[in-house]
PDB file of C-alpha atoms and ligand atoms in Angstrom:
ATOM      1  CA  MET A 143       4.178   6.426 -13.322  1.00  0.00           C
ATOM      2  CA  GLU A 144       2.121   7.785 -16.193  1.00  0.00           C
ATOM      3  CA  LEU A 145       1.872  11.563 -16.466  1.00  0.00           C
ATOM      4  CA  GLY A 146      -1.444  11.072 -18.245  1.00  0.00           C
ATOM      5  CA  ASP A 147      -2.858   9.693 -14.989  1.00  0.00           C
ATOM      6  CA  VAL A 148      -2.320  12.909 -13.071  1.00  0.00           C
ATOM      7  CA  SER A 149      -3.706  14.908 -16.012  1.00  0.00           C
ATOM      8  CA  ASN A 150      -6.839  12.772 -15.723  1.00  0.00           C
ATOM      9  CA  PHE A 151      -7.087  13.362 -11.968  1.00  0.00           C
ATOM     10  CA  ILE A 152      -7.028  17.111 -12.656  1.00  0.00           C
ATOM     11  CA  ILE A 153      -9.650  16.711 -15.395  1.00  0.00           C
ATOM     12  CA  GLU A 154     -11.861  14.644 -13.053  1.00  0.00           C
ATOM     13  CA  GLY A 155     -11.240  17.064 -10.185  1.00  0.00           C
ATOM     14  CA  ASN A 156     -10.003  14.246  -7.967  1.00  0.00           C
ATOM     15  CA  ALA A 157      -7.848  16.224  -5.516  1.00  0.00           C
ATOM     16  CA  PRO A 158      -6.826  13.336  -3.205  1.00  0.00           C
ATOM     17  CA  ALA A 159      -5.726  11.196  -6.184  1.00  0.00           C
ATOM     18  CA  ALA A 160      -3.842  14.109  -7.787  1.00  0.00           C
ATOM     19  CA  GLU A 161      -2.107  14.761  -4.484  1.00  0.00           C
ATOM     20  CA  GLN A 162      -1.234  11.112  -3.926  1.00  0.00           C
ATOM     21  CA  TRP A 163       0.066  10.669  -7.465  1.00  0.00           C
ATOM     22  CA  THR A 164       2.223  13.800  -7.166  1.00  0.00           C
ATOM     23  CA  GLN A 165       3.663  12.667  -3.831  1.00  0.00           C
ATOM     24  CA  SER A 166       4.584   9.258  -5.275  1.00  0.00           C
ATOM     25  CA  ALA A 167       6.160  10.867  -8.344  1.00  0.00           C
ATOM     26  CA  ILE A 168       8.243  13.135  -6.111  1.00  0.00           C
ATOM     27  CA  ASP A 169       9.245  10.157  -3.951  1.00  0.00           C
ATOM     28  CA  GLU A 170      10.382   8.339  -7.085  1.00  0.00           C
ATOM     29  CA  GLY A 171      12.543  11.302  -8.036  1.00  0.00           C
ATOM     30  CA  MET A 172      10.539  12.685 -10.937  1.00  0.00           C
ATOM     31  CA  ASP A 173      11.554  16.232 -11.935  1.00  0.00           C
ATOM     32  CA  PRO A 174       8.956  18.595 -10.402  1.00  0.00           C
ATOM     33  CA  LEU A 175       9.001  20.683 -13.574  1.00  0.00           C
ATOM     34  CA  VAL A 176       8.029  17.633 -15.613  1.00  0.00           C
ATOM     35  CA  ILE A 177       5.168  16.964 -13.190  1.00  0.00           C
ATOM     36  CA  VAL A 178       3.888  20.527 -13.665  1.00  0.00           C
ATOM     37  CA  ASN A 179       4.498  20.977 -17.392  1.00  0.00           C
ATOM     38  CA  GLU A 180       3.665  17.503 -18.642  1.00  0.00           C
ATOM     39  CA  GLY A 181       1.119  16.371 -16.073  1.00  0.00           C
ATOM     40  CA  LEU A 182      -0.751  19.168 -14.295  1.00  0.00           C
ATOM     41  CA  ILE A 183      -0.913  21.892 -16.963  1.00  0.00           C
ATOM     42  CA  PRO A 184      -2.065  19.566 -19.799  1.00  0.00           C
ATOM     43  CA  GLY A 185      -4.863  18.442 -17.458  1.00  0.00           C
ATOM     44  CA  MET A 186      -5.936  22.022 -16.821  1.00  0.00           C
ATOM     45  CA  ASP A 187      -5.760  22.698 -20.571  1.00  0.00           C
ATOM     46  CA  VAL A 188      -8.378  20.010 -21.161  1.00  0.00           C
ATOM     47  CA  VAL A 189     -10.545  21.519 -18.409  1.00  0.00           C
ATOM     48  CA  GLY A 190     -10.263  24.875 -20.197  1.00  0.00           C
ATOM     49  CA  GLU A 191     -11.296  23.327 -23.504  1.00  0.00           C
ATOM     50  CA  ARG A 192     -14.297  21.590 -21.949  1.00  0.00           C
ATOM     51  CA  PHE A 193     -15.377  24.792 -20.205  1.00  0.00           C
ATOM     52  CA  LYS A 194     -15.133  26.627 -23.516  1.00  0.00           C
ATOM     53  CA  ASN A 195     -17.166  23.968 -25.322  1.00  0.00           C
ATOM     54  CA  GLY A 196     -19.863  24.007 -22.675  1.00  0.00           C
ATOM     55  CA  GLU A 197     -19.095  20.425 -21.545  1.00  0.00           C
ATOM     56  CA  TYR A 198     -17.939  21.686 -18.144  1.00  0.00           C
ATOM     57  CA  TYR A 199     -19.614  24.281 -15.951  1.00  0.00           C
ATOM     58  CA  LEU A 200     -18.081  26.335 -13.146  1.00  0.00           C
ATOM     59  CA  PRO A 201     -18.461  23.682 -10.410  1.00  0.00           C
ATOM     60  CA  GLU A 202     -16.394  21.208 -12.460  1.00  0.00           C
ATOM     61  CA  VAL A 203     -13.766  23.854 -13.156  1.00  0.00           C
ATOM     62  CA  LEU A 204     -13.598  24.673  -9.451  1.00  0.00           C
ATOM     63  CA  VAL A 205     -12.989  21.078  -8.380  1.00  0.00           C
ATOM     64  CA  SER A 206     -10.306  20.772 -11.064  1.00  0.00           C
ATOM     65  CA  ALA A 207      -8.693  23.984  -9.852  1.00  0.00           C
ATOM     66  CA  ARG A 208      -8.737  22.541  -6.332  1.00  0.00           C
ATOM     67  CA  ALA A 209      -7.045  19.337  -7.496  1.00  0.00           C
ATOM     68  CA  MET A 210      -4.418  21.445  -9.274  1.00  0.00           C
ATOM     69  CA  LYS A 211      -3.833  23.408  -6.075  1.00  0.00           C
ATOM     70  CA  TRP A 212      -3.362  20.321  -3.900  1.00  0.00           C
ATOM     71  CA  ALA A 213      -0.795  18.913  -6.324  1.00  0.00           C
ATOM     72  CA  MET A 214       0.972  22.246  -6.708  1.00  0.00           C
ATOM     73  CA  ASN A 215       1.278  22.611  -2.948  1.00  0.00           C
ATOM     74  CA  LEU A 216       3.561  19.569  -2.961  1.00  0.00           C
ATOM     75  CA  VAL A 217       5.637  20.748  -5.908  1.00  0.00           C
ATOM     76  CA  ARG A 218       6.050  24.358  -4.747  1.00  0.00           C
ATOM     77  CA  PRO A 219       8.699  23.789  -2.033  1.00  0.00           C
ATOM     78  CA  LEU A 220      10.795  21.758  -4.463  1.00  0.00           C
ATOM     79  CA  LEU A 221      10.751  24.462  -7.119  1.00  0.00           C
ATOM     80  CA  ALA A 222      11.558  27.001  -4.443  1.00  0.00           C
ATOM     81  CA  GLU A 223      14.756  25.230  -3.363  1.00  0.00           C
ATOM     82  CA  THR A 224      17.243  27.773  -4.453  1.00  0.00           C
ATOM     83  CA  GLN A 225      20.788  28.596  -3.645  1.00  0.00           C
ATOM     84  CA  GLY A 226      22.756  31.807  -3.627  1.00  0.00           C
ATOM     85  CA  ALA A 227      21.816  35.453  -3.509  1.00  0.00           C
ATOM     86  CA  SER A 228      18.524  36.851  -4.733  1.00  0.00           C
ATOM     87  CA  LEU A 229      18.360  37.778  -8.420  1.00  0.00           C
ATOM     88  CA  GLY A 230      15.931  40.574  -7.642  1.00  0.00           C
ATOM     89  CA  LYS A 231      12.689  41.340  -5.890  1.00  0.00           C
ATOM     90  CA  VAL A 232       9.401  40.767  -7.690  1.00  0.00           C
ATOM     91  CA  VAL A 233       5.900  41.849  -6.692  1.00  0.00           C
ATOM     92  CA  ILE A 234       3.294  39.651  -8.372  1.00  0.00           C
ATOM     93  CA  GLY A 235      -0.497  39.485  -8.399  1.00  0.00           C
ATOM     94  CA  THR A 236      -3.647  38.921 -10.426  1.00  0.00           C
ATOM     95  CA  VAL A 237      -5.328  42.228 -11.178  1.00  0.00           C
ATOM     96  CA  ARG A 238      -8.467  43.674  -9.577  1.00  0.00           C
ATOM     97  CA  GLY A 239     -11.708  41.891 -10.372  1.00  0.00           C
ATOM     98  CA  ASP A 240      -9.910  38.733 -11.464  1.00  0.00           C
ATOM     99  CA  LEU A 241      -9.859  35.622  -9.299  1.00  0.00           C
ATOM    100  CA  HIS A 242      -7.841  33.360 -11.617  1.00  0.00           C
ATOM    101  CA  ASP A 243      -4.641  32.553  -9.788  1.00  0.00           C
ATOM    102  CA  ILE A 244      -3.431  29.154 -11.027  1.00  0.00           C
ATOM    103  CA  GLY A 245      -1.207  30.565 -13.789  1.00  0.00           C
ATOM    104  CA  LYS A 246      -0.032  33.427 -11.587  1.00  0.00           C
ATOM    105  CA  ASN A 247       0.902  30.922  -8.866  1.00  0.00           C
ATOM    106  CA  LEU A 248       2.947  28.948 -11.392  1.00  0.00           C
ATOM    107  CA  VAL A 249       4.837  32.035 -12.502  1.00  0.00           C
ATOM    108  CA  SER A 250       5.358  32.963  -8.850  1.00  0.00           C
ATOM    109  CA  MET A 251       6.679  29.478  -8.043  1.00  0.00           C
ATOM    110  CA  MET A 252       9.020  29.431 -11.029  1.00  0.00           C
ATOM    111  CA  LEU A 253      10.445  32.872 -10.260  1.00  0.00           C
ATOM    112  CA  ASP A 254      10.921  31.828  -6.662  1.00  0.00           C
ATOM    113  CA  GLY A 255      12.621  28.615  -7.768  1.00  0.00           C
ATOM    114  CA  ALA A 256      14.924  30.509 -10.114  1.00  0.00           C
ATOM    115  CA  GLY A 257      16.216  32.661  -7.255  1.00  0.00           C
ATOM    116  CA  PHE A 258      14.003  35.749  -7.250  1.00  0.00           C
ATOM    117  CA  GLU A 259      12.514  37.041  -4.014  1.00  0.00           C
ATOM    118  CA  VAL A 260       8.775  36.991  -4.636  1.00  0.00           C
ATOM    119  CA  VAL A 261       6.127  39.056  -2.884  1.00  0.00           C
ATOM    120  CA  ASP A 262       2.856  37.426  -3.932  1.00  0.00           C
ATOM    121  CA  LEU A 263      -0.177  39.666  -3.395  1.00  0.00           C
ATOM    122  CA  GLY A 264      -2.671  36.983  -4.445  1.00  0.00           C
ATOM    123  CA  ASN A 265      -5.616  37.825  -6.665  1.00  0.00           C
ATOM    124  CA  ASP A 266      -8.009  40.758  -7.036  1.00  0.00           C
ATOM    125  CA  VAL A 267      -5.143  43.216  -6.542  1.00  0.00           C
ATOM    126  CA  SER A 268      -5.912  46.893  -7.160  1.00  0.00           C
ATOM    127  CA  PRO A 269      -3.457  49.308  -8.817  1.00  0.00           C
ATOM    128  CA  GLU A 270      -3.103  51.055  -5.449  1.00  0.00           C
ATOM    129  CA  GLN A 271      -2.180  47.781  -3.739  1.00  0.00           C
ATOM    130  CA  PHE A 272       0.462  47.055  -6.386  1.00  0.00           C
ATOM    131  CA  LEU A 273       1.939  50.520  -5.960  1.00  0.00           C
ATOM    132  CA  GLU A 274       1.982  50.276  -2.183  1.00  0.00           C
ATOM    133  CA  ALA A 275       3.655  46.854  -2.258  1.00  0.00           C
ATOM    134  CA  VAL A 276       6.331  48.033  -4.685  1.00  0.00           C
ATOM    135  CA  GLU A 277       7.112  51.008  -2.472  1.00  0.00           C
ATOM    136  CA  GLU A 278       7.161  48.944   0.695  1.00  0.00           C
ATOM    137  CA  SER A 279       9.320  46.139  -0.641  1.00  0.00           C
ATOM    138  CA  ASP A 280      11.555  48.233  -2.884  1.00  0.00           C
ATOM    139  CA  ALA A 281      10.935  45.749  -5.702  1.00  0.00           C
ATOM    140  CA  ASN A 282      12.824  45.686  -9.022  1.00  0.00           C
ATOM    141  CA  MET A 283       9.954  44.191 -10.951  1.00  0.00           C
ATOM    142  CA  ILE A 284       6.175  43.943 -10.947  1.00  0.00           C
ATOM    143  CA  CYS A 285       4.329  41.040 -12.585  1.00  0.00           C
ATOM    144  CA  MET A 286       0.631  41.284 -13.361  1.00  0.00           C
ATOM    145  CA  SER A 287      -1.644  38.474 -14.435  1.00  0.00           C
ATOM    146  CA  ALA A 288      -5.095  38.771 -16.052  1.00  0.00           C
ATOM    147  CA  LEU A 289      -7.269  35.952 -17.378  1.00  0.00           C
ATOM    148  CA  LEU A 290     -10.329  37.962 -18.329  1.00  0.00           C
ATOM    149  CA  THR A 291     -10.575  40.369 -21.232  1.00  0.00           C
ATOM    150  CA  THR A 292     -12.559  42.604 -18.888  1.00  0.00           C
ATOM    151  CA  THR A 293      -9.741  42.830 -16.336  1.00  0.00           C
ATOM    152  CA  MET A 294      -6.825  43.279 -18.759  1.00  0.00           C
ATOM    153  CA  PRO A 295      -7.272  47.088 -18.770  1.00  0.00           C
ATOM    154  CA  ILE A 296      -6.435  47.132 -15.047  1.00  0.00           C
ATOM    155  CA  MET A 297      -2.866  46.317 -16.056  1.00  0.00           C
ATOM    156  CA  LYS A 298      -2.848  49.490 -18.133  1.00  0.00           C
ATOM    157  CA  THR A 299      -4.305  51.528 -15.270  1.00  0.00           C
ATOM    158  CA  THR A 300      -1.626  50.194 -12.935  1.00  0.00           C
ATOM    159  CA  ILE A 301       1.172  51.072 -15.374  1.00  0.00           C
ATOM    160  CA  GLU A 302      -0.256  54.565 -15.835  1.00  0.00           C
ATOM    161  CA  MET A 303      -0.318  55.005 -12.092  1.00  0.00           C
ATOM    162  CA  LEU A 304       3.265  53.785 -11.771  1.00  0.00           C
ATOM    163  CA  GLU A 305       4.298  56.210 -14.484  1.00  0.00           C
ATOM    164  CA  GLN A 306       2.939  59.110 -12.493  1.00  0.00           C
ATOM    165  CA  SER A 307       5.309  58.244  -9.668  1.00  0.00           C
ATOM    166  CA  GLU A 308       9.084  58.183  -9.612  1.00  0.00           C
ATOM    167  CA  ILE A 309       9.311  54.477  -8.894  1.00  0.00           C
ATOM    168  CA  ARG A 310       8.557  53.520 -12.517  1.00  0.00           C
ATOM    169  CA  GLN A 311      12.102  54.501 -13.584  1.00  0.00           C
ATOM    170  CA  ASN A 312      13.756  51.689 -11.642  1.00  0.00           C
ATOM    171  CA  LEU A 313      10.968  49.192 -12.020  1.00  0.00           C
ATOM    172  CA  ARG A 314      10.472  46.645 -14.810  1.00  0.00           C
ATOM    173  CA  VAL A 315       6.916  45.614 -15.612  1.00  0.00           C
ATOM    174  CA  MET A 316       6.016  42.158 -16.952  1.00  0.00           C
ATOM    175  CA  VAL A 317       2.490  41.041 -17.838  1.00  0.00           C
ATOM    176  CA  GLY A 318       0.844  37.767 -18.786  1.00  0.00           C
ATOM    177  CA  GLY A 319      -2.236  35.564 -18.699  1.00  0.00           C
ATOM    178  CA  ALA A 320      -4.081  33.635 -21.397  1.00  0.00           C
ATOM    179  CA  PRO A 321      -5.706  36.598 -23.226  1.00  0.00           C
ATOM    180  CA  VAL A 322      -2.582  38.796 -23.018  1.00  0.00           C
ATOM    181  CA  THR A 323      -0.313  39.082 -26.066  1.00  0.00           C
ATOM    182  CA  GLN A 324       3.062  40.663 -26.779  1.00  0.00           C
ATOM    183  CA  HIS A 325       1.217  43.219 -28.845  1.00  0.00           C
ATOM    184  CA  TYR A 326      -1.078  44.161 -25.962  1.00  0.00           C
ATOM    185  CA  ALA A 327       1.858  44.256 -23.544  1.00  0.00           C
ATOM    186  CA  SER A 328       3.770  46.689 -25.768  1.00  0.00           C
ATOM    187  CA  ASP A 329       0.624  48.711 -26.321  1.00  0.00           C
ATOM    188  CA  ILE A 330       0.069  49.378 -22.611  1.00  0.00           C
ATOM    189  CA  GLY A 331       3.726  50.174 -21.982  1.00  0.00           C
ATOM    190  CA  ALA A 332       4.836  46.980 -20.229  1.00  0.00           C
ATOM    191  CA  ASP A 333       8.533  46.095 -20.515  1.00  0.00           C
ATOM    192  CA  GLY A 334       8.000  42.379 -20.925  1.00  0.00           C
ATOM    193  CA  TYR A 335       5.520  39.606 -21.670  1.00  0.00           C
ATOM    194  CA  ALA A 336       5.736  35.827 -21.547  1.00  0.00           C
ATOM    195  CA  PRO A 337       3.206  33.232 -22.700  1.00  0.00           C
ATOM    196  CA  GLU A 338       4.056  30.746 -19.956  1.00  0.00           C
ATOM    197  CA  ALA A 339       5.929  30.372 -16.684  1.00  0.00           C
ATOM    198  CA  ALA A 340       9.293  29.045 -17.889  1.00  0.00           C
ATOM    199  CA  THR A 341       9.644  31.853 -20.435  1.00  0.00           C
ATOM    200  CA  ALA A 342       8.564  34.294 -17.722  1.00  0.00           C
ATOM    201  CA  VAL A 343      11.732  33.424 -15.796  1.00  0.00           C
ATOM    202  CA  GLU A 344      13.895  34.011 -18.881  1.00  0.00           C
ATOM    203  CA  VAL A 345      12.226  37.331 -19.623  1.00  0.00           C
ATOM    204  CA  ALA A 346      12.558  38.405 -15.968  1.00  0.00           C
ATOM    205  CA  LYS A 347      16.288  37.671 -16.076  1.00  0.00           C
ATOM    206  CA  GLU A 348      16.654  39.564 -19.320  1.00  0.00           C
ATOM    207  CA  LEU A 349      14.748  42.572 -18.032  1.00  0.00           C
ATOM    208  CA  LEU A 350      16.799  42.758 -14.863  1.00  0.00           C
ATOM    209  CA  GLY A 351      20.044  42.064 -16.689  1.00  0.00           C
ATOM    210  CA  VAL A 352      20.954  39.021 -14.624  1.00  0.00           C
ATOM    211  CA  GLU A 353      22.849  36.166 -16.221  1.00  0.00           C
ATOM    212  CA  LYS A 354      20.843  33.211 -17.575  1.00  0.00           C
TER     213      LYS A 354
HETATM  214  C1  B12 B  22      -9.784  27.611 -13.808  1.00  0.00           C
HETATM  215  C2  B12 B  22     -10.673  28.666 -14.412  1.00  0.00           C
HETATM  216  C3  B12 B  22     -11.533  29.358 -13.546  1.00  0.00           C
HETATM  217  C4  B12 B  22     -11.536  29.134 -12.022  1.00  0.00           C
HETATM  218  C5  B12 B  22     -10.331  29.881 -11.412  1.00  0.00           C
HETATM  219  C6  B12 B  22      -9.752  29.173 -10.213  1.00  0.00           C
HETATM  220  C7  B12 B  22      -8.437  29.743  -9.807  1.00  0.00           C
HETATM  221  N1  B12 B  22      -8.151  29.622  -8.534  1.00  0.00           N
HETATM  222  O1  B12 B  22      -7.667  30.269 -10.611  1.00  0.00           O
HETATM  223  C8  B12 B  22     -12.919  29.751 -11.615  1.00  0.00           C
HETATM  224  C9  B12 B  22     -13.955  28.670 -11.608  1.00  0.00           C
HETATM  225  C10 B12 B  22     -12.950  30.502 -10.295  1.00  0.00           C
HETATM  226  C11 B12 B  22     -13.195  30.661 -12.821  1.00  0.00           C
HETATM  227  C12 B12 B  22     -14.116  31.706 -12.772  1.00  0.00           C
HETATM  228  C13 B12 B  22     -14.462  32.491 -13.874  1.00  0.00           C
HETATM  229  N2  B12 B  22     -14.039  32.333 -15.141  1.00  0.00           N
HETATM  230 CO1  B12 B  22     -12.580  31.145 -15.613  1.00  0.00          CO
HETATM  231  N3  B12 B  22     -11.410  29.900 -16.346  1.00  0.00           N
HETATM  232  C14 B12 B  22     -10.650  28.948 -15.816  1.00  0.00           C
HETATM  233  C15 B12 B  22      -9.920  28.179 -16.943  1.00  0.00           C
HETATM  234  C16 B12 B  22     -10.716  26.911 -17.230  1.00  0.00           C
HETATM  235  C17 B12 B  22      -8.479  27.779 -16.701  1.00  0.00           C
HETATM  236  C18 B12 B  22      -7.530  28.911 -16.294  1.00  0.00           C
HETATM  237  C19 B12 B  22      -6.259  28.288 -15.793  1.00  0.00           C
HETATM  238  O2  B12 B  22      -6.037  28.159 -14.606  1.00  0.00           O
HETATM  239  N4  B12 B  22      -5.415  27.812 -16.744  1.00  0.00           N
HETATM  240  C20 B12 B  22      -4.181  27.087 -16.421  1.00  0.00           C
HETATM  241  C21 B12 B  22      -3.039  28.069 -16.192  1.00  0.00           C
HETATM  242  C22 B12 B  22      -1.752  27.282 -15.910  1.00  0.00           C
HETATM  243  O3  B12 B  22      -2.851  28.821 -17.375  1.00  0.00           O
HETATM  244  P1  B12 B  22      -2.868  30.420 -17.396  1.00  0.00           P
HETATM  245  O4  B12 B  22      -3.711  30.945 -16.329  1.00  0.00           O
HETATM  246  O5  B12 B  22      -3.096  30.881 -18.795  1.00  0.00           O
HETATM  247  O6  B12 B  22      -1.363  30.819 -16.997  1.00  0.00           O
HETATM  248  C23 B12 B  22      -0.230  30.581 -17.797  1.00  0.00           C
HETATM  249  C24 B12 B  22       0.082  31.718 -18.786  1.00  0.00           C
HETATM  250  O7  B12 B  22      -1.040  32.476 -19.173  1.00  0.00           O
HETATM  251  C25 B12 B  22       1.136  32.527 -18.110  1.00  0.00           C
HETATM  252  N5  B12 B  22       0.780  33.581 -17.167  1.00  0.00           N
HETATM  253  C26 B12 B  22      -0.282  33.711 -16.359  1.00  0.00           C
HETATM  254  N6  B12 B  22      -0.177  34.807 -15.595  1.00  0.00           N
HETATM  255  C27 B12 B  22       0.979  35.396 -15.911  1.00  0.00           C
HETATM  256  C28 B12 B  22       1.584  36.560 -15.439  1.00  0.00           C
HETATM  257  C29 B12 B  22       2.804  36.948 -15.961  1.00  0.00           C
HETATM  258  C30 B12 B  22       3.451  38.203 -15.444  1.00  0.00           C
HETATM  259  C31 B12 B  22       3.412  36.195 -16.988  1.00  0.00           C
HETATM  260  C32 B12 B  22       4.682  36.649 -17.558  1.00  0.00           C
HETATM  261  C33 B12 B  22       2.817  35.029 -17.469  1.00  0.00           C
HETATM  262  C34 B12 B  22       1.607  34.641 -16.928  1.00  0.00           C
HETATM  263  O8  B12 B  22       1.870  31.535 -17.397  1.00  0.00           O
HETATM  264  C35 B12 B  22       0.959  30.590 -16.853  1.00  0.00           C
HETATM  265  C36 B12 B  22       1.674  29.276 -16.664  1.00  0.00           C
HETATM  266  O9  B12 B  22       2.222  28.768 -17.845  1.00  0.00           O
HETATM  267  C37 B12 B  22      -9.980  29.235 -18.115  1.00  0.00           C
HETATM  268  C38 B12 B  22      -9.903  28.647 -19.533  1.00  0.00           C
HETATM  269  C39 B12 B  22      -8.546  28.798 -20.148  1.00  0.00           C
HETATM  270  N7  B12 B  22      -8.253  27.933 -21.059  1.00  0.00           N
HETATM  271  O10 B12 B  22      -7.755  29.671 -19.820  1.00  0.00           O
HETATM  272  C40 B12 B  22     -11.308  29.938 -17.810  1.00  0.00           C
HETATM  273  C41 B12 B  22     -11.532  31.396 -18.300  1.00  0.00           C
HETATM  274  C42 B12 B  22     -10.279  32.231 -18.079  1.00  0.00           C
HETATM  275  N8  B12 B  22     -12.605  31.847 -17.402  1.00  0.00           N
HETATM  276  C43 B12 B  22     -13.482  32.565 -18.015  1.00  0.00           C
HETATM  277  C44 B12 B  22     -14.627  33.145 -17.398  1.00  0.00           C
HETATM  278  C45 B12 B  22     -15.600  33.839 -18.309  1.00  0.00           C
HETATM  279  C46 B12 B  22     -14.821  33.062 -16.003  1.00  0.00           C
HETATM  280  C47 B12 B  22     -15.970  33.681 -15.196  1.00  0.00           C
HETATM  281  C48 B12 B  22     -16.376  35.105 -15.597  1.00  0.00           C
HETATM  282  C49 B12 B  22     -17.161  32.714 -15.313  1.00  0.00           C
HETATM  283  C50 B12 B  22     -18.476  33.167 -14.694  1.00  0.00           C
HETATM  284  N9  B12 B  22     -19.437  33.287 -15.554  1.00  0.00           N
HETATM  285  O11 B12 B  22     -18.553  33.424 -13.509  1.00  0.00           O
HETATM  286  C51 B12 B  22     -15.433  33.624 -13.754  1.00  0.00           C
HETATM  287  C52 B12 B  22     -14.697  34.920 -13.366  1.00  0.00           C
HETATM  288  C53 B12 B  22     -14.290  34.978 -11.931  1.00  0.00           C
HETATM  289  C54 B12 B  22     -13.368  36.154 -11.699  1.00  0.00           C
HETATM  290  N10 B12 B  22     -13.891  37.278 -11.277  1.00  0.00           N
HETATM  291  O12 B12 B  22     -12.188  36.046 -11.934  1.00  0.00           O
HETATM  292  C55 B12 B  22     -13.131  32.761 -19.493  1.00  0.00           C
HETATM  293  C56 B12 B  22     -12.598  34.162 -19.805  1.00  0.00           C
HETATM  294  C57 B12 B  22     -13.153  34.700 -21.104  1.00  0.00           C
HETATM  295  C58 B12 B  22     -12.616  36.041 -21.413  1.00  0.00           C
HETATM  296  N11 B12 B  22     -12.319  36.221 -22.670  1.00  0.00           N
HETATM  297  O13 B12 B  22     -12.486  36.927 -20.627  1.00  0.00           O
HETATM  298  C59 B12 B  22     -12.156  31.584 -19.756  1.00  0.00           C
HETATM  299  C60 B12 B  22     -11.110  31.851 -20.862  1.00  0.00           C
HETATM  300  C61 B12 B  22     -13.033  30.363 -20.151  1.00  0.00           C
HETATM  301  C62 B12 B  22     -13.777  30.553 -21.473  1.00  0.00           C
HETATM  302  N12 B12 B  22     -13.256  30.072 -22.567  1.00  0.00           N
HETATM  303  O14 B12 B  22     -14.833  31.115 -21.510  1.00  0.00           O
HETATM  304  N13 B12 B  22     -12.464  30.306 -13.897  1.00  0.00           N
END
């Protein structure tokens, strides 16, 4: 099975083919992480490039995102197979005004698979919703994703709001998303940043002081 094939199905937005390919790869025992990192994400990267260059418009991006979702739905339960006690509780979401959730879902899946308990609030999550969820679930960490330069400041607003309440003391904050940098993360007072999902797991473990 060629990983390039599933990348192409994502690029073409062929959801049934992407799903079928992923199912066959799983049946043949391919590592789900390899499917995601070497098949699905490279496909989405090309979609991103084409969108940027004006070769793709929103409808094409949407069908590609749908193909990515169908394939990820099959991989998710495998990454989530985890043993042992929870490493910590994480509240995750894409910030208010931002509907991009593919990267956030990957981070969510990887944290889940690594043994964290994940409360996924979805996308378009307001600072108030983050705060409420943290209080309700007694989370150790909050993860915010932003893909738009216009929505990045919502991460700052959320951190400021957390800082006005007592819960910030026992809560680690990690941020990410394509336009986010370590510099920006430090600037807004986040405790951690990761450029992609696998590193996000490492940083989460570091921040919560759990063994690697
Ligand atoms: C798919 C996509 C869409 C889809 C989203 C579907 C969905 N369900 O997510 C749709 C079509 C809806 C969409 C809409 C729009 N989009 Co769009 N979209 C993209 C695209 C092509 C890919 C994003 C993606 O999924 N990448 C793949 C994932 C795996 O990567 P990722 O998100 O970066 O996530 C990884 C890391 O960043 C990190 N990470 C992510 N989150 C987190 C969180 C934490 C805590 C951590 C630690 C790490 C982490 O780990 C992830 C996995 O490795 C990007 C281009 C690009 N190259 O990024 C544009 C892009 C983000 N979109 C863009 C724009 C402008 C828009 C629209 C405004 C377009 C419009 N005119 O309407 C709307 C906005 C809608 C809204 N309100 O949110 C711009 C943003 C420009 C900017 N500087 O702000 C981009 C960069 C395209 C471009 N070059 O112009 N989009």
